[in-house]
Amino acid sequence: MAFTKLAQDRPRILVVGGGYVGFTVANKIQKAIKETGGVVTVVDPNPYMTYQPFLPEVAAGSMEGRNATVSLRQHLRDSEIVGGRVTKIDHANRTATVEPIDNGQPFELTYDEIVIGAGAVTRAFPIPGLSEVAIGMKTVEEAVSVRNWVLERIEVASLLEDEDARRRALTFVVVGGGFAGIETISELEDMARAAVNRNSRLRTSDIRFIMIEAAPRIMPEVPADRAEKVVAELRARGIEVLLNTSLADATDGHLQLINMGDKSPAGEVDTDTLIWTAGVAASPMLKNTDLPLDERGRLRVGADLRVTGDDGVIEGAWGAGDNAAVPDLSGGGVGGFCVPNAQHASRQAVQLAKNLLANRRGEALGDYYHETIGVVAGLGLWKGVANFKGKTIGGPLAWLMHRGYHGTAIPTTERTVRVMATWALNQIFGRDTSSIRHQRSPRLAFQEATGTAPEKTKAHL
Ligand SMILES: Cc1cc2nc3c(=O)[nH]c(=O)nc-3n(C[C@H](O)[C@H](O)[C@H](O)COP(=O)(O)OP(=O)(O)OC[C@H]3O[C@@H](n4cnc5c(N)ncnc54)[C@H](O)[C@@H]3O)c2cc1C
């Protein structure tokens, strides 16, 4: 096969990010652009799109990590894929700077039009110790690590004589009671319970799960009464839900909690496992562009998804998804803008692709309009919550809706089949609760064989 360099001679549509927005837009426009002699170039450090709603299930071992991803090269065959990170956009000169993965030499890519779908990053606060001990839930790597870590802690604890050390190993804390946090803690509790049931040295009452939420309620996406029911269900499962509570200090895993109102102490907890899901912020890369941003650092776009500044539309620049402030014409958004979720990102991407092609043909553009049909969340096997067309549903039906929706919403039939097959096999054989122990240090076995293994240090997540 001939070696092909990056296209230099063809008009380029540069797609920044291969997530929901980038993958969907490239998929929809790649053939049409190729037929007109152009090229669609997708730049993403990962060679796959991550289906983030599946991450809590990956962390809980209900799904394998790879099944929550969709390969860019396998499914975007008419696009040019670049493994790198866009670090700067000089739209006035239609040039983006790309840093290849593994810190290669940065290079510049020129383009005709740019689609910006770089998504969001975990938003953390300057809490002492947080960055040293906590982990997010935004990537497959994080979810896979959490699965192995939680299972390993359970195994370790089952041999610990020291009561304090044992309690610490079996205490799992999640900060942030949005969808991601609630799904994460409930799925993990479900897995931990299954793992403990297989270990005769432990009882389920030994494990402790704590949810910390600064607001007076969880899951702002569902009605308050349903959210209260979810809290009651979680508490009935033994999960401690601390509302109006914030994390003040996490040094060495010794958590100091405070009440949100008067900042008075709200308890102390020792843990080896701290998972942070308390919000996201638009990609910081946007600050390194000459494009207009709002006060929250999001790309300013019109309802037709063209980037729009104070002086009107900026030709050749498009944006959607978590990194853009997209007007919510249905009136259901926060501050007039769509909330950052997959339901919006995937649909905005479809409208963006249509508009981009229409614009090139000189046709009229359409506005993005979507009334939220509802939300579904899995809370562990056979447990869920759904809010569909104003009706709230719980229990096994909501869980089946969650699986039915996400199993078919993940892009490509190939992934749907893999996901469904894994679920079916897990139903038959049960989930695998053994930890792949040295996933974090795969060279350890070789180092031990060669006598160069580092001295034992306490493992961190
Ligand atoms: C745990 C979890 C559970 C969720 N559950 C749900 C749910 O149930 N329902 C729902 O609607 N939403 C859910 N969401 C939210 C949803 O996943 C996001 O809203 C959605 O992924 C946004 O799509 P996006 O294309 O804007 O960004 P992403 O899908 O995040 O894609 C951004 C892409 O850009 C790449 N990128 C980042 N920076 C650069 C750069 N500088 N250069 C090049 N590429 C870059 C990233 O690698 C990534 O591939 C969940 C999120 C999480 C974390």
PDB file of N, CA, C and O in Angstrom, residues 144-195:
ATOM      1  N   VAL A 144     -11.863   2.049  33.557  1.00  0.00           N
ATOM      2  CA  VAL A 144     -11.231   0.728  33.679  1.00  0.00           C
ATOM      3  C   VAL A 144     -10.400   0.676  34.963  1.00  0.00           C
ATOM      4  O   VAL A 144     -10.428  -0.310  35.702  1.00  0.00           O
ATOM      5  N   SER A 145      -9.675   1.766  35.254  1.00  0.00           N
ATOM      6  CA  SER A 145      -8.855   1.794  36.473  1.00  0.00           C
ATOM      7  C   SER A 145      -9.720   1.694  37.714  1.00  0.00           C
ATOM      8  O   SER A 145      -9.361   1.007  38.673  1.00  0.00           O
ATOM      9  N   VAL A 146     -10.839   2.405  37.719  1.00  0.00           N
ATOM     10  CA  VAL A 146     -11.717   2.377  38.893  1.00  0.00           C
ATOM     11  C   VAL A 146     -12.232   0.960  39.116  1.00  0.00           C
ATOM     12  O   VAL A 146     -12.261   0.463  40.241  1.00  0.00           O
ATOM     13  N   ARG A 147     -12.605   0.274  38.039  1.00  0.00           N
ATOM     14  CA  ARG A 147     -13.093  -1.105  38.187  1.00  0.00           C
ATOM     15  C   ARG A 147     -12.029  -1.965  38.890  1.00  0.00           C
ATOM     16  O   ARG A 147     -12.295  -2.622  39.894  1.00  0.00           O
ATOM     17  N   ASN A 148     -10.816  -1.927  38.346  1.00  0.00           N
ATOM     18  CA  ASN A 148      -9.749  -2.757  38.908  1.00  0.00           C
ATOM     19  C   ASN A 148      -9.419  -2.358  40.338  1.00  0.00           C
ATOM     20  O   ASN A 148      -9.181  -3.199  41.201  1.00  0.00           O
ATOM     21  N   TRP A 149      -9.402  -1.038  40.560  1.00  0.00           N
ATOM     22  CA  TRP A 149      -9.037  -0.528  41.875  1.00  0.00           C
ATOM     23  C   TRP A 149     -10.035  -0.950  42.946  1.00  0.00           C
ATOM     24  O   TRP A 149      -9.651  -1.441  44.020  1.00  0.00           O
ATOM     25  N   VAL A 150     -11.330  -0.747  42.675  1.00  0.00           N
ATOM     26  CA  VAL A 150     -12.354  -1.080  43.669  1.00  0.00           C
ATOM     27  C   VAL A 150     -12.295  -2.577  43.986  1.00  0.00           C
ATOM     28  O   VAL A 150     -12.319  -2.987  45.154  1.00  0.00           O
ATOM     29  N   LEU A 151     -12.146  -3.401  42.952  1.00  0.00           N
ATOM     30  CA  LEU A 151     -12.089  -4.854  43.174  1.00  0.00           C
ATOM     31  C   LEU A 151     -10.829  -5.239  43.949  1.00  0.00           C
ATOM     32  O   LEU A 151     -10.849  -6.119  44.815  1.00  0.00           O
ATOM     33  N   GLU A 152      -9.740  -4.541  43.648  1.00  0.00           N
ATOM     34  CA  GLU A 152      -8.491  -4.827  44.357  1.00  0.00           C
ATOM     35  C   GLU A 152      -8.598  -4.436  45.834  1.00  0.00           C
ATOM     36  O   GLU A 152      -8.135  -5.154  46.719  1.00  0.00           O
ATOM     37  N   ARG A 153      -9.221  -3.261  46.095  1.00  0.00           N
ATOM     38  CA  ARG A 153      -9.384  -2.817  47.494  1.00  0.00           C
ATOM     39  C   ARG A 153     -10.179  -3.857  48.290  1.00  0.00           C
ATOM     40  O   ARG A 153      -9.901  -4.120  49.450  1.00  0.00           O
ATOM     41  N   ILE A 154     -11.188  -4.418  47.642  1.00  0.00           N
ATOM     42  CA  ILE A 154     -12.020  -5.411  48.341  1.00  0.00           C
ATOM     43  C   ILE A 154     -11.180  -6.638  48.673  1.00  0.00           C
ATOM     44  O   ILE A 154     -11.223  -7.169  49.786  1.00  0.00           O
ATOM     45  N   GLU A 155     -10.371  -7.070  47.716  1.00  0.00           N
ATOM     46  CA  GLU A 155      -9.509  -8.234  47.934  1.00  0.00           C
ATOM     47  C   GLU A 155      -8.491  -7.947  49.039  1.00  0.00           C
ATOM     48  O   GLU A 155      -8.291  -8.762  49.940  1.00  0.00           O
ATOM     49  N   VAL A 156      -7.871  -6.756  48.959  1.00  0.00           N
ATOM     50  CA  VAL A 156      -6.870  -6.374  49.965  1.00  0.00           C
ATOM     51  C   VAL A 156      -7.512  -6.348  51.349  1.00  0.00           C
ATOM     52  O   VAL A 156      -6.981  -6.905  52.312  1.00  0.00           O
ATOM     53  N   ALA A 157      -8.680  -5.712  51.442  1.00  0.00           N
ATOM     54  CA  ALA A 157      -9.346  -5.542  52.738  1.00  0.00           C
ATOM     55  C   ALA A 157      -9.682  -6.880  53.376  1.00  0.00           C
ATOM     56  O   ALA A 157      -9.656  -7.018  54.603  1.00  0.00           O
ATOM     57  N   SER A 158      -9.963  -7.863  52.542  1.00  0.00           N
ATOM     58  CA  SER A 158     -10.407  -9.137  53.101  1.00  0.00           C
ATOM     59  C   SER A 158      -9.294  -9.833  53.883  1.00  0.00           C
ATOM     60  O   SER A 158      -9.549 -10.783  54.607  1.00  0.00           O
ATOM     61  N   LEU A 159      -8.048  -9.354  53.775  1.00  0.00           N
ATOM     62  CA  LEU A 159      -6.944  -9.958  54.531  1.00  0.00           C
ATOM     63  C   LEU A 159      -6.388  -9.015  55.601  1.00  0.00           C
ATOM     64  O   LEU A 159      -5.446  -9.358  56.299  1.00  0.00           O
ATOM     65  N   LEU A 160      -6.952  -7.806  55.678  1.00  0.00           N
ATOM     66  CA  LEU A 160      -6.422  -6.840  56.632  1.00  0.00           C
ATOM     67  C   LEU A 160      -6.945  -7.109  58.042  1.00  0.00           C
ATOM     68  O   LEU A 160      -8.146  -7.301  58.234  1.00  0.00           O
ATOM     69  N   GLU A 161      -6.033  -7.127  59.013  1.00  0.00           N
ATOM     70  CA  GLU A 161      -6.425  -7.324  60.412  1.00  0.00           C
ATOM     71  C   GLU A 161      -6.750  -5.966  61.048  1.00  0.00           C
ATOM     72  O   GLU A 161      -7.649  -5.858  61.865  1.00  0.00           O
ATOM     73  N   ASP A 162      -5.974  -4.946  60.638  1.00  0.00           N
ATOM     74  CA  ASP A 162      -6.144  -3.617  61.220  1.00  0.00           C
ATOM     75  C   ASP A 162      -7.519  -3.049  60.813  1.00  0.00           C
ATOM     76  O   ASP A 162      -7.792  -2.838  59.630  1.00  0.00           O
ATOM     77  N   GLU A 163      -8.347  -2.770  61.817  1.00  0.00           N
ATOM     78  CA  GLU A 163      -9.729  -2.340  61.557  1.00  0.00           C
ATOM     79  C   GLU A 163      -9.792  -1.036  60.756  1.00  0.00           C
ATOM     80  O   GLU A 163     -10.587  -0.890  59.836  1.00  0.00           O
ATOM     81  N   ASP A 164      -8.926  -0.059  61.145  1.00  0.00           N
ATOM     82  CA  ASP A 164      -8.959   1.244  60.475  1.00  0.00           C
ATOM     83  C   ASP A 164      -8.570   1.109  58.999  1.00  0.00           C
ATOM     84  O   ASP A 164      -9.200   1.693  58.115  1.00  0.00           O
ATOM     85  N   ALA A 165      -7.504   0.333  58.758  1.00  0.00           N
ATOM     86  CA  ALA A 165      -7.033   0.162  57.380  1.00  0.00           C
ATOM     87  C   ALA A 165      -8.094  -0.562  56.543  1.00  0.00           C
ATOM     88  O   ALA A 165      -8.335  -0.245  55.379  1.00  0.00           O
ATOM     89  N   ARG A 166      -8.742  -1.517  57.177  1.00  0.00           N
ATOM     90  CA  ARG A 166      -9.772  -2.289  56.482  1.00  0.00           C
ATOM     91  C   ARG A 166     -10.975  -1.399  56.137  1.00  0.00           C
ATOM     92  O   ARG A 166     -11.480  -1.408  55.016  1.00  0.00           O
ATOM     93  N   ARG A 167     -11.361  -0.558  57.109  1.00  0.00           N
ATOM     94  CA  ARG A 167     -12.496   0.336  56.869  1.00  0.00           C
ATOM     95  C   ARG A 167     -12.164   1.325  55.750  1.00  0.00           C
ATOM     96  O   ARG A 167     -12.972   1.608  54.889  1.00  0.00           O
ATOM     97  N   ARG A 168     -10.944   1.827  55.780  1.00  0.00           N
ATOM     98  CA  ARG A 168     -10.512   2.800  54.772  1.00  0.00           C
ATOM     99  C   ARG A 168     -10.531   2.162  53.381  1.00  0.00           C
ATOM    100  O   ARG A 168     -10.988   2.756  52.410  1.00  0.00           O
ATOM    101  N   ALA A 169     -10.032   0.936  53.286  1.00  0.00           N
ATOM    102  CA  ALA A 169      -9.994   0.250  51.982  1.00  0.00           C
ATOM    103  C   ALA A 169     -11.393  -0.012  51.443  1.00  0.00           C
ATOM    104  O   ALA A 169     -11.613  -0.049  50.230  1.00  0.00           O
ATOM    105  N   LEU A 170     -12.354  -0.173  52.365  1.00  0.00           N
ATOM    106  CA  LEU A 170     -13.710  -0.523  51.927  1.00  0.00           C
ATOM    107  C   LEU A 170     -14.649   0.686  51.892  1.00  0.00           C
ATOM    108  O   LEU A 170     -15.856   0.540  51.777  1.00  0.00           O
ATOM    109  N   THR A 171     -14.068   1.902  51.998  1.00  0.00           N
ATOM    110  CA  THR A 171     -14.875   3.120  51.913  1.00  0.00           C
ATOM    111  C   THR A 171     -14.654   3.767  50.544  1.00  0.00           C
ATOM    112  O   THR A 171     -13.520   4.059  50.157  1.00  0.00           O
ATOM    113  N   PHE A 172     -15.735   3.954  49.831  1.00  0.00           N
ATOM    114  CA  PHE A 172     -15.655   4.482  48.460  1.00  0.00           C
ATOM    115  C   PHE A 172     -16.478   5.766  48.395  1.00  0.00           C
ATOM    116  O   PHE A 172     -17.664   5.765  48.738  1.00  0.00           O
ATOM    117  N   VAL A 173     -15.838   6.851  47.949  1.00  0.00           N
ATOM    118  CA  VAL A 173     -16.509   8.153  47.983  1.00  0.00           C
ATOM    119  C   VAL A 173     -16.606   8.733  46.573  1.00  0.00           C
ATOM    120  O   VAL A 173     -15.633   8.733  45.813  1.00  0.00           O
ATOM    121  N   VAL A 174     -17.793   9.224  46.231  1.00  0.00           N
ATOM    122  CA  VAL A 174     -17.994   9.897  44.942  1.00  0.00           C
ATOM    123  C   VAL A 174     -18.479  11.316  45.243  1.00  0.00           C
ATOM    124  O   VAL A 174     -19.409  11.503  46.036  1.00  0.00           O
ATOM    125  N   VAL A 175     -17.844  12.312  44.617  1.00  0.00           N
ATOM    126  CA  VAL A 175     -18.272  13.699  44.804  1.00  0.00           C
ATOM    127  C   VAL A 175     -18.984  14.160  43.536  1.00  0.00           C
ATOM    128  O   VAL A 175     -18.441  14.059  42.429  1.00  0.00           O
ATOM    129  N   GLY A 176     -20.205  14.670  43.690  1.00  0.00           N
ATOM    130  CA  GLY A 176     -20.967  15.179  42.535  1.00  0.00           C
ATOM    131  C   GLY A 176     -22.187  14.323  42.266  1.00  0.00           C
ATOM    132  O   GLY A 176     -22.050  13.194  41.796  1.00  0.00           O
ATOM    133  N   GLY A 177     -23.368  14.863  42.567  1.00  0.00           N
ATOM    134  CA  GLY A 177     -24.602  14.081  42.436  1.00  0.00           C
ATOM    135  C   GLY A 177     -25.362  14.350  41.154  1.00  0.00           C
ATOM    136  O   GLY A 177     -26.586  14.255  41.131  1.00  0.00           O
ATOM    137  N   GLY A 178     -24.650  14.663  40.075  1.00  0.00           N
ATOM    138  CA  GLY A 178     -25.313  14.735  38.765  1.00  0.00           C
ATOM    139  C   GLY A 178     -25.507  13.312  38.245  1.00  0.00           C
ATOM    140  O   GLY A 178     -25.253  12.338  38.962  1.00  0.00           O
ATOM    141  N   PHE A 179     -25.924  13.199  36.980  1.00  0.00           N
ATOM    142  CA  PHE A 179     -26.151  11.880  36.401  1.00  0.00           C
ATOM    143  C   PHE A 179     -24.905  11.002  36.486  1.00  0.00           C
ATOM    144  O   PHE A 179     -24.974   9.844  36.892  1.00  0.00           O
ATOM    145  N   ALA A 180     -23.761  11.573  36.091  1.00  0.00           N
ATOM    146  CA  ALA A 180     -22.533  10.778  36.030  1.00  0.00           C
ATOM    147  C   ALA A 180     -22.184  10.226  37.412  1.00  0.00           C
ATOM    148  O   ALA A 180     -21.851   9.052  37.562  1.00  0.00           O
ATOM    149  N   GLY A 181     -22.290  11.074  38.445  1.00  0.00           N
ATOM    150  CA  GLY A 181     -21.931  10.647  39.798  1.00  0.00           C
ATOM    151  C   GLY A 181     -22.894   9.622  40.358  1.00  0.00           C
ATOM    152  O   GLY A 181     -22.481   8.630  40.971  1.00  0.00           O
ATOM    153  N   ILE A 182     -24.190   9.856  40.147  1.00  0.00           N
ATOM    154  CA  ILE A 182     -25.187   8.934  40.705  1.00  0.00           C
ATOM    155  C   ILE A 182     -25.091   7.574  40.007  1.00  0.00           C
ATOM    156  O   ILE A 182     -25.143   6.521  40.646  1.00  0.00           O
ATOM    157  N   GLU A 183     -24.910   7.601  38.677  1.00  0.00           N
ATOM    158  CA  GLU A 183     -24.763   6.322  37.970  1.00  0.00           C
ATOM    159  C   GLU A 183     -23.491   5.614  38.431  1.00  0.00           C
ATOM    160  O   GLU A 183     -23.484   4.397  38.640  1.00  0.00           O
ATOM    161  N   THR A 184     -22.423   6.379  38.615  1.00  0.00           N
ATOM    162  CA  THR A 184     -21.153   5.783  39.010  1.00  0.00           C
ATOM    163  C   THR A 184     -21.256   5.117  40.379  1.00  0.00           C
ATOM    164  O   THR A 184     -20.887   3.946  40.536  1.00  0.00           O
ATOM    165  N   ILE A 185     -21.793   5.818  41.362  1.00  0.00           N
ATOM    166  CA  ILE A 185     -21.827   5.244  42.721  1.00  0.00           C
ATOM    167  C   ILE A 185     -22.788   4.060  42.780  1.00  0.00           C
ATOM    168  O   ILE A 185     -22.514   3.045  43.422  1.00  0.00           O
ATOM    169  N   SER A 186     -23.918   4.152  42.062  1.00  0.00           N
ATOM    170  CA  SER A 186     -24.861   3.024  42.163  1.00  0.00           C
ATOM    171  C   SER A 186     -24.331   1.798  41.436  1.00  0.00           C
ATOM    172  O   SER A 186     -24.486   0.678  41.923  1.00  0.00           O
ATOM    173  N   GLU A 187     -23.712   2.006  40.277  1.00  0.00           N
ATOM    174  CA  GLU A 187     -23.159   0.857  39.546  1.00  0.00           C
ATOM    175  C   GLU A 187     -22.021   0.217  40.352  1.00  0.00           C
ATOM    176  O   GLU A 187     -21.909  -1.006  40.435  1.00  0.00           O
ATOM    177  N   LEU A 188     -21.172   1.069  40.953  1.00  0.00           N
ATOM    178  CA  LEU A 188     -20.036   0.527  41.715  1.00  0.00           C
ATOM    179  C   LEU A 188     -20.507  -0.230  42.948  1.00  0.00           C
ATOM    180  O   LEU A 188     -19.963  -1.282  43.297  1.00  0.00           O
ATOM    181  N   GLU A 189     -21.535   0.304  43.605  1.00  0.00           N
ATOM    182  CA  GLU A 189     -22.042  -0.379  44.809  1.00  0.00           C
ATOM    183  C   GLU A 189     -22.560  -1.756  44.430  1.00  0.00           C
ATOM    184  O   GLU A 189     -22.356  -2.737  45.146  1.00  0.00           O
ATOM    185  N   ASP A 190     -23.219  -1.810  43.268  1.00  0.00           N
ATOM    186  CA  ASP A 190     -23.760  -3.079  42.775  1.00  0.00           C
ATOM    187  C   ASP A 190     -22.628  -4.089  42.544  1.00  0.00           C
ATOM    188  O   ASP A 190     -22.721  -5.249  42.924  1.00  0.00           O
ATOM    189  N   MET A 191     -21.550  -3.607  41.917  1.00  0.00           N
ATOM    190  CA  MET A 191     -20.421  -4.501  41.638  1.00  0.00           C
ATOM    191  C   MET A 191     -19.732  -4.918  42.941  1.00  0.00           C
ATOM    192  O   MET A 191     -19.386  -6.101  43.124  1.00  0.00           O
ATOM    193  N   ALA A 192     -19.546  -3.948  43.852  1.00  0.00           N
ATOM    194  CA  ALA A 192     -18.861  -4.257  45.114  1.00  0.00           C
ATOM    195  C   ALA A 192     -19.648  -5.300  45.888  1.00  0.00           C
ATOM    196  O   ALA A 192     -19.079  -6.237  46.467  1.00  0.00           O
ATOM    197  N   ARG A 193     -20.973  -5.152  45.886  1.00  0.00           N
ATOM    198  CA  ARG A 193     -21.827  -6.125  46.592  1.00  0.00           C
ATOM    199  C   ARG A 193     -21.615  -7.522  45.996  1.00  0.00           C
ATOM    200  O   ARG A 193     -21.451  -8.512  46.720  1.00  0.00           O
ATOM    201  N   ALA A 194     -21.580  -7.599  44.649  1.00  0.00           N
ATOM    202  CA  ALA A 194     -21.387  -8.901  43.990  1.00  0.00           C
ATOM    203  C   ALA A 194     -20.016  -9.476  44.348  1.00  0.00           C
ATOM    204  O   ALA A 194     -19.877 -10.682  44.620  1.00  0.00           O
ATOM    205  N   ALA A 195     -18.992  -8.604  44.386  1.00  0.00           N
ATOM    206  CA  ALA A 195     -17.634  -9.079  44.695  1.00  0.00           C
ATOM    207  C   ALA A 195     -17.555  -9.570  46.138  1.00  0.00           C
ATOM    208  O   ALA A 195     -16.941 -10.604  46.424  1.00  0.00           O
TER     209      ALA A 195
END
